[in-house]
Amino acid sequence: MQTQKIAIAIVDDHTLFRQGLAHLLTESNEIEVIFDAGDGAEMIRKLPMQPLPDVILMDITMPVMDGYESTRWIKQNYPQIKVLALSMFEEDVPIINMLKSGAGGYMLKQAKAADLINAIKTIEKQTFFINDLVSGKLLNNIQNNLPVKTAKIQVSANELKFLELCCSDLTYKEIADMMNLSPFTINNYREALFEKFETKSRTGLVISALKSDLIKL
Amino acid sequence: MQTQKIAIAIVDDHTLFRQGLAHLLTESNEIEVIFDAGDGAEMIRKLPMQPLPDVILMDITMPVMDGYESTRWIKQNYPQIKVLALSMFEEDVPIINMLKSGAGGYMLKQAKAADLINAIKTIEKQTFFINDLVSGKLLNNIQNNLPVKTAKIQVSANELKFLELCCSDLTYKEIADMMNLSPFTINNYREALFEKFETKSRTGLVISALKSDLIKL
DNA sequence: ATCAAAAAGGGTAGAATTGCCTTTTTATCA
DNA sequence: TGATAAAAAGGCAATTCTACCCTTTTTGAT
């Protein structure tokens, strides 16, 4: 009667979301959730223990091994498995980066169940599922040719500590005292970081470091 | 045989999460999801249209009307309804603030379904559900007596624009040019904001403004 | 209409930051 | 062990930022 169900896996660190979504999808009778995992490492462990899924629903923010890494790993080791990113972020960067990592589509958690099921069916058949959200970002990306800084800037342990201390009212002299280093050395760190982050002021440096996820608020 | 089911509502802007969770909870046979909503305003609209829920599961980050506001509204208008916060944030501030807003408990989306059901049953009977996560934060809060800045700092439209432009390499003179204002006026904004945010440097100001959610990266 | 308060505009001395150099110390390894 | 590269320390002029002054204009409330 019905064609073979689509076998999927769900990778997301929110247990409630994972389990709830599994129920929701199972009910459609077109999809079978064969396993779920709380991060990429768990996914890698569980993957060989059953028939391979056709599609993996992949969150981005996860402990241990995030969605970007996990997607790259899938594409490296099981290129036939389709990855559909499923995240709450609507910004350019995560969307473009998930696609660059190998995801064939990107859905928001704000979506409706019917849309998600449709996306899963499309991606299973066509390898790609391009909705308005994704096509808009893709266009945007081509037109503005955003470099999409994949190469994250390398900083030493001391530079990182300095960056963290920069997020404050402390003067460089005070930072030098706190790090038990000469103000001149601190000045070297500053100059090195200004160059790495292509910035010209302490504020710009802090903002860049925050944006590149090297430090957090 | 079984006692009356617990009537709950789910308020969360992630449709997939909301619907999935509803399925999951309904399956337990102890809970009935009577409605769900994507933000606080929708919740307020739907609330009078059916018997009142015993418990509302409340997300924090939502458009239009967030979890804090929605919880305060519930406690103001229907104090008998219990609110269980359900969020992905593990930090002190959101937890303490949700409790201050009137939530009787706080669960992580990373939790297991059985734990959530247990929390719902507890909060329905006892008005409060205190788990290790919450009790730890409460203790922490009392011991450190964090002021928990509830009063968010008021800034004018111009000050806000100035704050946003501050998150860059721009000098104050350049910011003045961009805003078509005298550098002296810009200096007034700076001084006023330094005082409001109790800070002594541009970097400190930007960090404070980011932390208080007045500006975003 | 009038007063008080807030916003806008102005100036300057002194402190901190920034950019561009050199020299010394430390670590590595061939 | 000597060469060499990297990290740390040092110096300094120019610019920018910060802290205190002040006056004028606009706004809001009574």
mmCIF file with all atom_site columns, N, CA and C in Angstrom, chain A residues 49-70:
data_model
loop_
_atom_site.group_PDB
_atom_site.id
_atom_site.type_symbol
_atom_site.label_atom_id
_atom_site.label_alt_id
_atom_site.label_comp_id
_atom_site.label_asym_id
_atom_site.label_entity_id
_atom_site.label_seq_id
_atom_site.pdbx_PDB_ins_code
_atom_site.Cartn_x
_atom_site.Cartn_y
_atom_site.Cartn_z
_atom_site.occupancy
_atom_site.B_iso_or_equiv
_atom_site.pdbx_formal_charge
_atom_site.auth_seq_id
_atom_site.auth_comp_id
_atom_site.auth_asym_id
_atom_site.auth_atom_id
_atom_site.pdbx_PDB_model_num
ATOM 1  N N  . MET A 1 49 ? 24.825 0.736  14.947 1.00 0.00 ? 49 MET A N  1
ATOM 2  C CA . MET A 1 49 ? 24.081 -0.283 15.684 1.00 0.00 ? 49 MET A CA 1
ATOM 3  C C  . MET A 1 49 ? 22.746 -0.650 15.049 1.00 0.00 ? 49 MET A C  1
ATOM 4  N N  . GLN A 1 50 ? 22.394 -0.001 13.952 1.00 0.00 ? 50 GLN A N  1
ATOM 5  C CA . GLN A 1 50 ? 21.132 -0.312 13.283 1.00 0.00 ? 50 GLN A CA 1
ATOM 6  C C  . GLN A 1 50 ? 21.251 0.043  11.799 1.00 0.00 ? 50 GLN A C  1
ATOM 7  N N  . PRO A 1 51 ? 20.208 -0.277 11.025 1.00 0.00 ? 51 PRO A N  1
ATOM 8  C CA . PRO A 1 51 ? 20.251 0.179  9.628  1.00 0.00 ? 51 PRO A CA 1
ATOM 9  C C  . PRO A 1 51 ? 20.463 1.680  9.566  1.00 0.00 ? 51 PRO A C  1
ATOM 10 N N  . LEU A 1 52 ? 21.192 2.124  8.584  1.00 0.00 ? 52 LEU A N  1
ATOM 11 C CA . LEU A 1 52 ? 21.477 3.552  8.496  1.00 0.00 ? 52 LEU A CA 1
ATOM 12 C C  . LEU A 1 52 ? 20.206 4.349  8.249  1.00 0.00 ? 52 LEU A C  1
ATOM 13 N N  . PRO A 1 53 ? 20.100 5.535  8.852  1.00 0.00 ? 53 PRO A N  1
ATOM 14 C CA . PRO A 1 53 ? 18.959 6.394  8.555  1.00 0.00 ? 53 PRO A CA 1
ATOM 15 C C  . PRO A 1 53 ? 19.108 7.014  7.159  1.00 0.00 ? 53 PRO A C  1
ATOM 16 N N  . ASP A 1 54 ? 17.976 7.367  6.579  1.00 0.00 ? 54 ASP A N  1
ATOM 17 C CA . ASP A 1 54 ? 18.015 8.089  5.307  1.00 0.00 ? 54 ASP A CA 1
ATOM 18 C C  . ASP A 1 54 ? 18.355 9.557  5.546  1.00 0.00 ? 54 ASP A C  1
ATOM 19 N N  . VAL A 1 55 ? 17.784 10.086 6.633  1.00 0.00 ? 55 VAL A N  1
ATOM 20 C CA . VAL A 1 55 ? 17.920 11.520 6.919  1.00 0.00 ? 55 VAL A CA 1
ATOM 21 C C  . VAL A 1 55 ? 18.244 11.694 8.404  1.00 0.00 ? 55 VAL A C  1
ATOM 22 N N  . ILE A 1 56 ? 19.127 12.634 8.703  1.00 0.00 ? 56 ILE A N  1
ATOM 23 C CA . ILE A 1 56 ? 19.392 12.982 10.100 1.00 0.00 ? 56 ILE A CA 1
ATOM 24 C C  . ILE A 1 56 ? 18.941 14.420 10.342 1.00 0.00 ? 56 ILE A C  1
ATOM 25 N N  . LEU A 1 57 ? 18.112 14.616 11.351 1.00 0.00 ? 57 LEU A N  1
ATOM 26 C CA . LEU A 1 57 ? 17.728 15.971 11.773 1.00 0.00 ? 57 LEU A CA 1
ATOM 27 C C  . LEU A 1 57 ? 18.781 16.440 12.760 1.00 0.00 ? 57 LEU A C  1
ATOM 28 N N  . MET A 1 58 ? 19.432 17.560 12.451 1.00 0.00 ? 58 MET A N  1
ATOM 29 C CA . MET A 1 58 ? 20.616 17.955 13.223 1.00 0.00 ? 58 MET A CA 1
ATOM 30 C C  . MET A 1 58 ? 20.476 19.345 13.821 1.00 0.00 ? 58 MET A C  1
ATOM 31 N N  . ASP A 1 59 ? 20.595 19.403 15.130 1.00 0.00 ? 59 ASP A N  1
ATOM 32 C CA . ASP A 1 59 ? 20.654 20.685 15.831 1.00 0.00 ? 59 ASP A CA 1
ATOM 33 C C  . ASP A 1 59 ? 22.057 21.272 15.654 1.00 0.00 ? 59 ASP A C  1
ATOM 34 N N  . ILE A 1 60 ? 22.224 22.546 15.983 1.00 0.00 ? 60 ILE A N  1
ATOM 35 C CA . ILE A 1 60 ? 23.557 23.148 15.868 1.00 0.00 ? 60 ILE A CA 1
ATOM 36 C C  . ILE A 1 60 ? 24.261 23.184 17.223 1.00 0.00 ? 60 ILE A C  1
ATOM 37 N N  . THR A 1 61 ? 23.617 23.832 18.180 1.00 0.00 ? 61 THR A N  1
ATOM 38 C CA . THR A 1 61 ? 24.250 23.987 19.499 1.00 0.00 ? 61 THR A CA 1
ATOM 39 C C  . THR A 1 61 ? 24.124 22.705 20.304 1.00 0.00 ? 61 THR A C  1
ATOM 40 N N  . MET A 1 62 ? 25.229 22.051 20.499 1.00 0.00 ? 62 MET A N  1
ATOM 41 C CA . MET A 1 62 ? 25.238 20.838 21.309 1.00 0.00 ? 62 MET A CA 1
ATOM 42 C C  . MET A 1 62 ? 26.561 20.723 22.044 1.00 0.00 ? 62 MET A C  1
ATOM 43 N N  . PRO A 1 63 ? 26.556 20.092 23.204 1.00 0.00 ? 63 PRO A N  1
ATOM 44 C CA . PRO A 1 63 ? 27.824 19.901 23.916 1.00 0.00 ? 63 PRO A CA 1
ATOM 45 C C  . PRO A 1 63 ? 28.661 18.846 23.202 1.00 0.00 ? 63 PRO A C  1
ATOM 46 N N  . VAL A 1 64 ? 29.912 18.739 23.587 1.00 0.00 ? 64 VAL A N  1
ATOM 47 C CA . VAL A 1 64 ? 30.845 17.718 23.094 1.00 0.00 ? 64 VAL A CA 1
ATOM 48 C C  . VAL A 1 64 ? 31.148 17.885 21.592 1.00 0.00 ? 64 VAL A C  1
ATOM 49 N N  . MET A 1 65 ? 30.134 17.702 20.748 1.00 0.00 ? 65 MET A N  1
ATOM 50 C CA . MET A 1 65 ? 30.384 17.773 19.299 1.00 0.00 ? 65 MET A CA 1
ATOM 51 C C  . MET A 1 65 ? 29.177 18.440 18.672 1.00 0.00 ? 65 MET A C  1
ATOM 52 N N  . ASP A 1 66 ? 29.378 19.634 18.141 1.00 0.00 ? 66 ASP A N  1
ATOM 53 C CA . ASP A 1 66 ? 28.226 20.413 17.695 1.00 0.00 ? 66 ASP A CA 1
ATOM 54 C C  . ASP A 1 66 ? 27.745 20.009 16.298 1.00 0.00 ? 66 ASP A C  1
ATOM 55 N N  . GLY A 1 67 ? 26.721 20.688 15.831 1.00 0.00 ? 67 GLY A N  1
ATOM 56 C CA . GLY A 1 67 ? 26.084 20.322 14.578 1.00 0.00 ? 67 GLY A CA 1
ATOM 57 C C  . GLY A 1 67 ? 26.972 20.478 13.350 1.00 0.00 ? 67 GLY A C  1
ATOM 58 N N  . TYR A 1 68 ? 27.826 21.491 13.364 1.00 0.00 ? 68 TYR A N  1
ATOM 59 C CA . TYR A 1 68 ? 28.714 21.692 12.217 1.00 0.00 ? 68 TYR A CA 1
ATOM 60 C C  . TYR A 1 68 ? 29.652 20.490 12.076 1.00 0.00 ? 68 TYR A C  1
ATOM 61 N N  . GLU A 1 69 ? 30.329 20.215 13.193 1.00 0.00 ? 69 GLU A N  1
ATOM 62 C CA . GLU A 1 69 ? 31.285 19.099 13.197 1.00 0.00 ? 69 GLU A CA 1
ATOM 63 C C  . GLU A 1 69 ? 30.604 17.786 12.851 1.00 0.00 ? 69 GLU A C  1
ATOM 64 N N  . SER A 1 70 ? 29.444 17.563 13.473 1.00 0.00 ? 70 SER A N  1
ATOM 65 C CA . SER A 1 70 ? 28.744 16.303 13.278 1.00 0.00 ? 70 SER A CA 1
ATOM 66 C C  . SER A 1 70 ? 28.341 16.128 11.818 1.00 0.00 ? 70 SER A C  1
#
